[in-house]
Coordinates of C-alpha atoms in Angstrom, one line a residue:
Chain E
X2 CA 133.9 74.7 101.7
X3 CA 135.6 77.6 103.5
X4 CA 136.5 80.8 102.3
X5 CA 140.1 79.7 101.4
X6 CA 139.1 77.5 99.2
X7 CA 136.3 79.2 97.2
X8 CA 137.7 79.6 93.2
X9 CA 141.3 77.4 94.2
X10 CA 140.4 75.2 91.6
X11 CA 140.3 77.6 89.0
X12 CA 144.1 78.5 90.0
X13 CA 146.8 77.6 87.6
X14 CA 148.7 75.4 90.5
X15 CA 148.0 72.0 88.9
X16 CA 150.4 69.6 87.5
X17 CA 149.9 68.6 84.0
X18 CA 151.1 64.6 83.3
X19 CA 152.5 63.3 80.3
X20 CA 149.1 63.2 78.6
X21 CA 148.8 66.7 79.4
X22 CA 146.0 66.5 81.6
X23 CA 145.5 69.1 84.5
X24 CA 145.6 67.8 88.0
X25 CA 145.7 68.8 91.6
X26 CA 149.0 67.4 92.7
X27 CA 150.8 69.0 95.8
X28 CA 154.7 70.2 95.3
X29 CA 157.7 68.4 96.2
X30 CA 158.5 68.2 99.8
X31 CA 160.5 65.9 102.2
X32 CA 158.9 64.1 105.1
X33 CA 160.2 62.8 108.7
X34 CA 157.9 61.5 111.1
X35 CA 158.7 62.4 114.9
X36 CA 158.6 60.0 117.6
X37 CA 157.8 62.1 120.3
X38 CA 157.0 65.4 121.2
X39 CA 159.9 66.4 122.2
X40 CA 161.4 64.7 119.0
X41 CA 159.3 67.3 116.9
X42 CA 160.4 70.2 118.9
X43 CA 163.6 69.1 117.7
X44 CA 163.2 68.7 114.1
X45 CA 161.2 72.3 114.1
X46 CA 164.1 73.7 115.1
X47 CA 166.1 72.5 112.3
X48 CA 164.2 73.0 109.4
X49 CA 162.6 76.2 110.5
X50 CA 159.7 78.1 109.0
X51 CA 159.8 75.8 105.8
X52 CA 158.4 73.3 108.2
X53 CA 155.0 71.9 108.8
X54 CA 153.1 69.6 111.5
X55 CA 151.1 66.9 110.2
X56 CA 148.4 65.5 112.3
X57 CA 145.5 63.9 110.5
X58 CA 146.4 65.6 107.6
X59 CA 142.1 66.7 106.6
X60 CA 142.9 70.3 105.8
X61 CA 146.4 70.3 105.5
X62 CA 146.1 67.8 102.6
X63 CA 143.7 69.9 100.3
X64 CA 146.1 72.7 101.0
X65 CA 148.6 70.5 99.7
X66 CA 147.2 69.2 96.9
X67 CA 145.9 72.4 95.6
X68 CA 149.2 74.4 96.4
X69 CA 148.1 76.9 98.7
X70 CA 150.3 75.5 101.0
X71 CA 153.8 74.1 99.8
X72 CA 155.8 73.4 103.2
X73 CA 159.8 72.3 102.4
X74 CA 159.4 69.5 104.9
X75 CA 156.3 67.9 106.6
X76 CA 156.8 66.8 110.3
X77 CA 154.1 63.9 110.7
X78 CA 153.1 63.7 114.3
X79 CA 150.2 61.5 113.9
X80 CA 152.3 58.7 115.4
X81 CA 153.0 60.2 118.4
X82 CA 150.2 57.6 120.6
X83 CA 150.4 59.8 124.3
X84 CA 149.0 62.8 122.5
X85 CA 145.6 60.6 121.2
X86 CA 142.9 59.6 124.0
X87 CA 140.6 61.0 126.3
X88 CA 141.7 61.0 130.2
X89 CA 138.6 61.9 132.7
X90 CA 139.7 63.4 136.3
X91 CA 137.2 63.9 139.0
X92 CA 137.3 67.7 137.9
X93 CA 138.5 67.6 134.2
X94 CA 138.2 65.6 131.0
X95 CA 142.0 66.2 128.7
X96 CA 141.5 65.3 125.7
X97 CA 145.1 64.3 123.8
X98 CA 145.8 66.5 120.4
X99 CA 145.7 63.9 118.6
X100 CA 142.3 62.5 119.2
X101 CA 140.4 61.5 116.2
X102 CA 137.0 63.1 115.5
X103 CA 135.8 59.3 115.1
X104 CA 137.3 58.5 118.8
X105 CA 135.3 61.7 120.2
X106 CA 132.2 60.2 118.3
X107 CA 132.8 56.9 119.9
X108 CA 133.6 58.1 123.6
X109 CA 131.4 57.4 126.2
X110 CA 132.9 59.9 128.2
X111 CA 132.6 62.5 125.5
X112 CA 129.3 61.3 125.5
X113 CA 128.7 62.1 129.3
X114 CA 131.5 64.9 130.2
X115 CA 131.4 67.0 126.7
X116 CA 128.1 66.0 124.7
X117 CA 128.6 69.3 123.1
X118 CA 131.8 68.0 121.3
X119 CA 129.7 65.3 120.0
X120 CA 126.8 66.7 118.8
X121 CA 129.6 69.2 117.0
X122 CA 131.9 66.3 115.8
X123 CA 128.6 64.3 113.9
X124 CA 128.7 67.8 111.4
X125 CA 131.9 68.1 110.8
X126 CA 132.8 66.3 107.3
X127 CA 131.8 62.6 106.4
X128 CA 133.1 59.2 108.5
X129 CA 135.9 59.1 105.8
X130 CA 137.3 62.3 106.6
X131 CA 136.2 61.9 110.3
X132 CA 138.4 58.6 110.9
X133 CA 141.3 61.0 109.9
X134 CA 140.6 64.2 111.3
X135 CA 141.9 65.4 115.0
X136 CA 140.8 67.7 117.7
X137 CA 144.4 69.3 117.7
X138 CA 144.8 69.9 114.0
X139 CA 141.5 71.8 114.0
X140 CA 142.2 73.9 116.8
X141 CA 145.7 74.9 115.3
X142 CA 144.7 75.3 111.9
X143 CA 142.0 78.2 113.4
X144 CA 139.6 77.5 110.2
X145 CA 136.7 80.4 111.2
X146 CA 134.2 78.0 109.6
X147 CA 135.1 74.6 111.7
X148 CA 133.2 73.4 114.8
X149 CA 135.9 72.8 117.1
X150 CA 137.2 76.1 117.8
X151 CA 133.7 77.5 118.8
X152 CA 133.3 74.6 120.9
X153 CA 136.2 75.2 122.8
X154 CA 134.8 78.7 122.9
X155 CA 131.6 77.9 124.4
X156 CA 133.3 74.9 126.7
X157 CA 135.5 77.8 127.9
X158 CA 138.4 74.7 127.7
X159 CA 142.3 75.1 128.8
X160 CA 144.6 74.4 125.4
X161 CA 147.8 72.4 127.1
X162 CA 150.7 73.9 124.7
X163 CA 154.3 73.1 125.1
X164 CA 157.3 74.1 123.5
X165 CA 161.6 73.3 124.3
X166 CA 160.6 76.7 126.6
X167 CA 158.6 74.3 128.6
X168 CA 154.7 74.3 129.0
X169 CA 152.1 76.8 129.4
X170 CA 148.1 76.7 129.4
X171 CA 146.0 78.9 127.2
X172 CA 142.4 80.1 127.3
X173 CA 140.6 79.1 124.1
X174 CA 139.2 82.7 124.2
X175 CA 142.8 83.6 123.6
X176 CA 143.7 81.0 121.3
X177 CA 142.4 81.8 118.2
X178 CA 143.9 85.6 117.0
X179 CA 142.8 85.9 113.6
X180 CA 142.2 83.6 110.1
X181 CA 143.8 80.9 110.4
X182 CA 146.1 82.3 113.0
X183 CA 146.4 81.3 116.6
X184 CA 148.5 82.3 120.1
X185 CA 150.8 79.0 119.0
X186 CA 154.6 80.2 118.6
X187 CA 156.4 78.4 116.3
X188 CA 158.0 75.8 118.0
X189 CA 155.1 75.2 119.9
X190 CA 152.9 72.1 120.2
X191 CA 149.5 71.8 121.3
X192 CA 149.4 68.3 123.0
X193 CA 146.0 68.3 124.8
X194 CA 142.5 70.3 125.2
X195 CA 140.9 70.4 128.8
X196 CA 137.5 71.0 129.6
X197 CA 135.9 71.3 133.2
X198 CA 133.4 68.9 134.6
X199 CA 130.5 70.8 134.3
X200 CA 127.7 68.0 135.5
X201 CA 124.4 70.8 135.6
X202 CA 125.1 72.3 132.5
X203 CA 123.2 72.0 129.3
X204 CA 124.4 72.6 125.9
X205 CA 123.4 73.5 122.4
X206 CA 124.5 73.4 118.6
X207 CA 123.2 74.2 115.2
X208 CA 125.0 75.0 111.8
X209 CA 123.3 75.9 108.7
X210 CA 125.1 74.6 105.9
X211 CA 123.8 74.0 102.2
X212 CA 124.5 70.0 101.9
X213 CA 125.5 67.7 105.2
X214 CA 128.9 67.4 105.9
X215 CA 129.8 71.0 104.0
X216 CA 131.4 73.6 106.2
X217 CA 128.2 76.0 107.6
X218 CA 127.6 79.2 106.5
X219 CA 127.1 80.0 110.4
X220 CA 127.1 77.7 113.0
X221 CA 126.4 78.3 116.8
X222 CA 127.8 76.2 119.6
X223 CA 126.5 77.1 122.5
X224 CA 126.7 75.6 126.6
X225 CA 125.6 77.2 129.9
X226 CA 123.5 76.6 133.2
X227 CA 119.9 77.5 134.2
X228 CA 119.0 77.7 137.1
X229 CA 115.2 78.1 138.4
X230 CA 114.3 79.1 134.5
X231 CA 117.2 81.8 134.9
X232 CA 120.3 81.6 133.0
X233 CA 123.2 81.5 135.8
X234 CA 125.9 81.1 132.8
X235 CA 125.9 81.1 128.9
X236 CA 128.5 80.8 126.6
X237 CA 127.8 81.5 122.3
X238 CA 130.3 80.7 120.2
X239 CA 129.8 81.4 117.0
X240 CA 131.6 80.3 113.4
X241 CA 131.7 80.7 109.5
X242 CA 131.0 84.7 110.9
X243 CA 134.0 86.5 110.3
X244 CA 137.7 85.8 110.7
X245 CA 138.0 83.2 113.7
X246 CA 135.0 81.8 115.9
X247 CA 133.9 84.2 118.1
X248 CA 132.0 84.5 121.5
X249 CA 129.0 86.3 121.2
X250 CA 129.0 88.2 124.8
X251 CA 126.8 90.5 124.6
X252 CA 123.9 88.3 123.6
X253 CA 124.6 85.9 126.4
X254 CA 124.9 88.9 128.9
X255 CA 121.6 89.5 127.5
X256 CA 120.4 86.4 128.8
X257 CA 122.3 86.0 131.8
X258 CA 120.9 89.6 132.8
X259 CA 117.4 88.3 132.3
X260 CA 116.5 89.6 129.1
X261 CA 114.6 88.4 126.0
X262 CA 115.5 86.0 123.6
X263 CA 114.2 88.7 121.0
X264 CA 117.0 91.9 123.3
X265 CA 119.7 88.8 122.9
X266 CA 119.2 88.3 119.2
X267 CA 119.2 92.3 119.0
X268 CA 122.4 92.5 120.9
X269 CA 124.3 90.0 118.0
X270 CA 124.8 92.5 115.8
X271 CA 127.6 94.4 118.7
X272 CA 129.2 90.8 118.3
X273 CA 129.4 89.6 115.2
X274 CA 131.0 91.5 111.9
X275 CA 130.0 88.5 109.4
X276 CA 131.9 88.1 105.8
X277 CA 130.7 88.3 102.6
X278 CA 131.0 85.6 100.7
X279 CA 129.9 83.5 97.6
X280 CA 127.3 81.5 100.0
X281 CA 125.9 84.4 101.7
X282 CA 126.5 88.2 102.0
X283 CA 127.3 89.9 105.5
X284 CA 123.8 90.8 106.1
X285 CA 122.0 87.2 105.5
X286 CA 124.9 85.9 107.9
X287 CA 123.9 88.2 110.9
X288 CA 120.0 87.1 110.4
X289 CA 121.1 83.5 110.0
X290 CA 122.5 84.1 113.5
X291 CA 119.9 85.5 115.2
X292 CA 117.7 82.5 113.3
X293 CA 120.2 80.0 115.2
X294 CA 120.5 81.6 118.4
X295 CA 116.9 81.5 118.7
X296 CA 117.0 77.7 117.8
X297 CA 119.7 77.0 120.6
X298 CA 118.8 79.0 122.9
X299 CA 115.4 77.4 123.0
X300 CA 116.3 74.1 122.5
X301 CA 118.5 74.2 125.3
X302 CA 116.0 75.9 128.1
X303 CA 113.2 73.2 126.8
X304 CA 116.2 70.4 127.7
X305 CA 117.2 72.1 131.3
Chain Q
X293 CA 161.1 57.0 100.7
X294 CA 160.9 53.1 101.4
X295 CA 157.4 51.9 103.0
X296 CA 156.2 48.6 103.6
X297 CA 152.5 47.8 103.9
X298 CA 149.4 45.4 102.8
X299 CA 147.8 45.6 99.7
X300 CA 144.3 43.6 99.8
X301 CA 146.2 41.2 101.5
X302 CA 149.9 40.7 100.4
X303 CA 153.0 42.7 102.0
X304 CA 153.8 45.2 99.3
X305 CA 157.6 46.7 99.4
X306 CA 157.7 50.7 97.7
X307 CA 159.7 53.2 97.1
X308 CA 157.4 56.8 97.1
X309 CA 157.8 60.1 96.8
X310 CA 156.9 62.1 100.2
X311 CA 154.2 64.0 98.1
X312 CA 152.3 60.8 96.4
X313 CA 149.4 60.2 97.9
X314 CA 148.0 57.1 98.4
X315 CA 145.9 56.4 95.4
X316 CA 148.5 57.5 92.8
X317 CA 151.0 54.9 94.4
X318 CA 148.1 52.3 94.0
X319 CA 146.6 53.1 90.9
X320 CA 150.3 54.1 89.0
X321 CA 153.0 52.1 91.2
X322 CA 150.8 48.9 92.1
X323 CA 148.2 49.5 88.8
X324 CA 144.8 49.2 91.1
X325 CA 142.9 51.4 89.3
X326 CA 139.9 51.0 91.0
X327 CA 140.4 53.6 93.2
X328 CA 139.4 56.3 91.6
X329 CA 140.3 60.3 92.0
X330 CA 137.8 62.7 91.2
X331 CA 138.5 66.2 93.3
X332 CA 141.6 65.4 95.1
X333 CA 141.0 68.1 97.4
X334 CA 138.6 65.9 99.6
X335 CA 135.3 66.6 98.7
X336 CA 133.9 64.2 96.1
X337 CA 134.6 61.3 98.0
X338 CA 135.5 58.8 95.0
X339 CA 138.9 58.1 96.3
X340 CA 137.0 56.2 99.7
X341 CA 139.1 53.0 100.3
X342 CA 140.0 51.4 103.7
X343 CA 143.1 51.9 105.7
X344 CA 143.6 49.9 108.9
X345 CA 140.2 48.7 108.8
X346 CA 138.7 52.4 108.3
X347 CA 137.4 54.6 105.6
X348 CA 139.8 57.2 104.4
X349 CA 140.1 59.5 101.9
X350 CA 142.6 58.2 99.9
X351 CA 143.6 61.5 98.2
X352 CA 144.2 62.6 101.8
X353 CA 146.5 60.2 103.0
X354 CA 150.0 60.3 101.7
X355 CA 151.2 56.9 100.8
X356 CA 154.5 57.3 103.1
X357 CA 151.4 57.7 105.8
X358 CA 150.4 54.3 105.3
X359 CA 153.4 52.7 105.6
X360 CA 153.1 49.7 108.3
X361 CA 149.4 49.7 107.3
X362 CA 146.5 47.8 105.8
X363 CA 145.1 49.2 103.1
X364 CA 142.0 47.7 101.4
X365 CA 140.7 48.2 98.1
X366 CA 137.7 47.9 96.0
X367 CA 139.8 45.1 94.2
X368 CA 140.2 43.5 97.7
X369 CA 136.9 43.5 98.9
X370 CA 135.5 42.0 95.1
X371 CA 137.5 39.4 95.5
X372 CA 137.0 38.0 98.5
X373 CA 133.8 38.5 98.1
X374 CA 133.0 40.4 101.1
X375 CA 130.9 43.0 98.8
X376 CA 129.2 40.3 96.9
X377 CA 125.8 40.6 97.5
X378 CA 125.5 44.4 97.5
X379 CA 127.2 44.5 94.4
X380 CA 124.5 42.3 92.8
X381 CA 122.0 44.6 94.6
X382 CA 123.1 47.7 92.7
X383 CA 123.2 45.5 89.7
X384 CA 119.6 44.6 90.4
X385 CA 118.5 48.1 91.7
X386 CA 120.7 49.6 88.4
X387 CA 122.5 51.7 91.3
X388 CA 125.4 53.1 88.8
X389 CA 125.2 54.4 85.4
X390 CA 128.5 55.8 84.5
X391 CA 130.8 53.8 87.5
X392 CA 132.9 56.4 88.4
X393 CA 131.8 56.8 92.1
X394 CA 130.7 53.1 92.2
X395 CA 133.7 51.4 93.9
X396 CA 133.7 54.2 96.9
X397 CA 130.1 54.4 97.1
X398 CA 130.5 50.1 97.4
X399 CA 133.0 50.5 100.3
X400 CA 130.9 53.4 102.3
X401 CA 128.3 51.7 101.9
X402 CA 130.0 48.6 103.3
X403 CA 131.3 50.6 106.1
X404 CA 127.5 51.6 107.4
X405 CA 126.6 47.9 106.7
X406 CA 129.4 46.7 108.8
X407 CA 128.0 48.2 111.8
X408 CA 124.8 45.4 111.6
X409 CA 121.1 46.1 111.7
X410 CA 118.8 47.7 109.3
X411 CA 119.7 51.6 108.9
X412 CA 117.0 53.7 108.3
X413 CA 116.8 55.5 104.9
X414 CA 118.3 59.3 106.2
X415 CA 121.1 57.4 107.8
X416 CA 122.0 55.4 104.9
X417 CA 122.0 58.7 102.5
X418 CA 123.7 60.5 106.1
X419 CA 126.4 57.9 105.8
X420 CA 126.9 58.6 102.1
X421 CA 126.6 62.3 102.0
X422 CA 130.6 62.6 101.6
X423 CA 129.8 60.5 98.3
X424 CA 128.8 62.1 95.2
X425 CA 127.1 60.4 92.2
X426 CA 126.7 63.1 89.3
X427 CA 124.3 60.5 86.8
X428 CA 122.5 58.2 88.3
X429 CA 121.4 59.6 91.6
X430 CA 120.8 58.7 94.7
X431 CA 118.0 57.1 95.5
X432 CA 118.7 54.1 93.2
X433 CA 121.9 53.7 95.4
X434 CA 120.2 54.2 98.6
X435 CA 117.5 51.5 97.6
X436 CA 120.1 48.8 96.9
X437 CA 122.1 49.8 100.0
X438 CA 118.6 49.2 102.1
X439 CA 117.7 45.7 100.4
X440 CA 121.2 44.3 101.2
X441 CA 120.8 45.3 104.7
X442 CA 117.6 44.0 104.7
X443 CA 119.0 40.6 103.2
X444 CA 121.3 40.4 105.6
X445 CA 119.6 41.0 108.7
X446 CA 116.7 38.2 107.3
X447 CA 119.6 35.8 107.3
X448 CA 121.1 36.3 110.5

């Protein structure tokens, strides 16, 4: 359960029905459903800041329903069918924004172009919530503790955003700028994540979290190239740690420098500033990831 | 809002409110109670049903959302008897107690059993995990889901 959600159930934003019973009902809003992108550009622009995008509707929904969120209007996207599907280039894989975690599971060229997305998709929630989920709607909703965002970290992928400004391309490690906040404006659309080709690389993920399918209390996803036993290129990208997922880059220049596993783990602490929260305290976060980035890192050099 | 979809098999014709989700309109606008809504915010799992031939959460699916879809429901899947034999097998391994998270535990269930073969005990429980029983436990459940698979795979 992320941060945002800790104690929400406590909060007096529950219906009561006629029997007086409390429940967790979201607010009155309208609802259109656009039939293209540029259709939803459109209806942004009329309704504003009281608007919302609906993709698959896993995070947006709780919001809902426990009225932290309460949007005048939601603009359902999921229809939109050229933003869903995976498109492999000779140098590229584009993945559309609205891409279900359950399609990435079930992609062989996921499988073979991005297994880090996969290994990363199998932890996030349970097949129910999976089948709904999409790789667009977790990027934009910039949840610090999700797996997506430090994947696109570590994958170093391209996030295809356009807007009625026309189109522009944005570096994940610019993407996400703060909790829950990202470089999006609002009439913008993320419609597609790329990710390079990267056929001698090896990757690397681990989470911690207290029961399968809960959000971790730290995560790691990690990808990079050895060459000869030495690490030509590393990538960390941590989440649950903070605010937003974060690159850990002084660990991997640790490693790419041709220091220990034990100097890299020391190095964390200039990366990370962990939260407190009710699952663990700052402090037990940072060990935790030094514990993972000693997992990963390993497992990945035993695999190159 | 107007939405047209299938219930367990006949074309249903509703008119919803934008913020109903999908198991109020069935369990208060089409009285299939079977669904059932335990945390509504996604995390229990007892709202599991199927929607165009997937497991959903149905507390996180608005009913407009569903409109042109299929939606099947524990009621559906007794009845035509798709379920039959690993709802005797939780009779027989006394897989419930209380019932509340039966019918979505059923359909999970039916959803890992779909895919053929015999699933090893950690997948079974893996494919579960987004299910929670609070009386009877676990490995009751896991034990019946095991012996229908079992049964089935014997009488390929």
């Amino acid at each position: 359960m992320p941060a945002w959600l800790d104690g929400a159930a406590c909060l007096p934003t529950s219906d009561g029905n006629e029997k007086g019973e409390r429940r967790v009902k979201a607010a009155a809003f309208d609802y259109v459903r656009a039939s293209s992108v540029a259709d939803a550009w459109a209806l942004l622009a009329r309704h504003g800041a009281g608007a919302k995008l609906l993709a698959g509707g896993q995070s947006l929904l709780p919001a809902l329903n426990l009225r932290l969120s309460a949007p005048d209007i939601l603009i359902d996207i999921s229809r939109i069918e050229a933003l869903r599907g995976v498109t492999v280039s000779p140098h590229s894989v584009r993945i559309g924004a609205l891409t279900r975690h359950a399609d990435l599971l079930a992609s062989p060229e996921i499988a073979a172009h991005a297994p880090l997305l996969c290994r990363a998709v199998a932890e996030v929630a349970h097949p129910a919530i999976r089948s709904r989920g999409t790789i667009g709607g977790s990027l934009a909703n910039a949840d610090p503790a999700a797996e997506l965002p430090a994947c696109t970290l570590a994958l170093d992928a391209r996030l295809h955003v356009e807007g009625p400004g026309g189109a522009r391309v944005i570096a994940s490690r610019d993407f996400f700028t703060g909790l829950f906040e990202t470089a999006l404006h609002p009439n913008e659309i993320l419609v597609a994540i790329e990710i390079d080709r990267q056929p001698a690389s090896v990757c690397g993920f681990a989470e911690l979290a207290r029961r399968s399918g809960d959000y971790a209390i730290v995560g790691l996803a990690a990808h990079g190239a050895i060459a000869a036993g030495v690490w030509t290129e590393l990538r960390l990208g941590y989440f649950s740690v903070g605010t937003r997922a974060t690159l850990a880059t002084h660990a991997a220049g640790v490693l790419t420098g041709g220091g220990t596993l034990l100097e890299a783990a020391a190095a964390l602490e200039h990366d990370l500033q962990p939260h407190d929260d009710l699952q663990a305290s700052s402090a037990t976060r940072q060990h935790l990831a030094r514990v993972l980035l000693r997992r990963v890192v390993a497992e990945m050099e035993s695999a190159a | 809002m107007n939405i047209s979809l299938m219930v367990n098999g006949e074309q249903v014709e509703a008119d919803v409110l934008p913020r109903t989700h999908l198991v109020d309109f069935l369990r208060e606008q089409l009285g299939l109670t079977g669904t059932h809504l335990g945390c509504e915010h996604g995390v229990c799992g007892a709202c599991t049903l199927r929607l165009d031939g997937v497991i959903v959460r149905g507390c996180l699916v608005l009913a407009v959302q569903a409109d042109g879809g299929v939606v099947e429901t524990i009621e559906g899947l007794s009845d035509s008897g798709e379920i039959a034999d690993l709802q005797a097998a939780f009779i027989a391994r006394n897989a419930l107690q209380c019932g509340f998270c039966t019918p979505a535990m059923l359909i999970a269930a039916q959803d890992l059993l779909q895919h053929g073969g015999v699933p090893s005990r950690e997948a079974i429980r893996e494919h579960l995990s987004g299910n929670y029983c609070r009386c009877t436990g676990y490995q009751a459940i896991v034990d019946a889901v095991e012996t229908t698979a079992q049964a089935r795979e014997a009488s390929r």
